[in-house]
């Protein structure tokens, strides 16, 4: 009995060599990190609405960027000015 997976497009493509896949994945991760860093840096100087999460000194903006901020009440939405980017996080 034939395997139904054999008919799916994914399974009909030739396999790539693991070294080639790893190299491509590394290049994609590097490109994504560069793009994300540029996006975060473009937000410096902006004002963001941030939902404060536990333990109260971090949260996420409406654009899903992670923000570190002064301690606030968990669950509040606070308006903060972004002053820097550190370790892939916005600093308010």
XYZ file of C-alpha atoms in Angstrom:
92
model
C 0.000 0.000 0.000
C 1.523 3.375 -1.007
C 2.256 5.953 1.649
C -0.023 9.040 1.205
C 2.871 11.275 2.272
C 4.727 10.352 -0.909
C 2.135 12.329 -2.880
C 2.557 15.553 -0.900
C 4.702 18.230 -2.591
C 6.990 18.482 0.448
C 8.006 14.862 0.127
C 8.559 14.988 -3.622
C 11.329 17.598 -3.389
C 14.911 16.363 -3.332
C 16.593 16.376 0.054
C 19.289 18.955 0.713
C 22.548 18.068 2.361
C 22.585 18.779 6.139
C 25.658 21.031 5.819
C 23.896 23.058 3.128
C 20.733 23.318 5.238
C 22.681 24.372 8.328
C 24.595 27.006 6.393
C 21.419 28.414 4.853
C 19.655 28.434 8.233
C 22.576 30.323 9.800
C 22.471 32.939 7.019
C 18.707 33.359 7.448
C 19.032 33.747 11.238
C 21.749 36.385 10.770
C 19.657 38.287 8.211
C 16.587 38.162 10.480
C 18.610 39.403 13.471
C 19.938 42.321 11.425
C 16.472 43.262 10.201
C 15.028 42.978 13.717
C 17.844 45.101 15.163
C 17.255 47.823 12.582
C 13.527 47.766 13.335
C 14.139 48.054 17.094
C 16.623 50.925 16.591
C 14.022 52.718 14.457
C 11.728 52.774 17.509
C 14.195 54.712 19.701
C 12.665 58.117 20.446
C 9.113 56.879 19.921
C 6.399 56.604 22.541
C 4.961 53.111 22.980
C 1.980 51.742 24.861
C 3.266 48.790 26.892
C 1.351 46.085 28.740
C 3.316 45.553 31.973
C 4.043 41.897 32.693
C 5.540 40.039 35.638
C 7.708 40.899 37.516
C 6.634 44.476 36.715
C 9.750 45.822 35.022
C 9.057 44.515 31.513
C 6.291 44.126 29.018
C 5.370 44.139 25.360
C 4.397 47.054 23.158
C 1.475 46.899 20.761
C 3.930 45.917 18.007
C 5.061 42.911 20.150
C 8.519 44.351 20.861
C 9.777 43.475 24.337
C 10.318 46.553 26.516
C 12.241 46.967 29.782
C 10.834 49.772 31.923
C 10.695 51.265 35.412
C 8.728 49.064 37.827
C 4.988 49.442 37.286
C 1.795 47.666 38.258
C 1.473 44.320 36.459
C -1.459 44.394 34.043
C -1.357 48.162 33.470
C -0.887 49.660 30.052
C 1.665 52.439 30.375
C 2.913 55.004 27.886
C 6.721 55.049 27.753
C 9.364 56.806 25.677
C 11.909 54.429 24.173
C 15.463 55.628 24.859
C 17.687 52.715 23.818
C 17.958 49.137 22.576
C 19.943 46.588 24.581
C 20.216 42.840 24.085
C 17.367 42.870 21.581
C 14.979 44.692 23.923
C 13.680 48.253 23.939
C 14.649 50.313 26.980
C 12.222 52.907 28.318
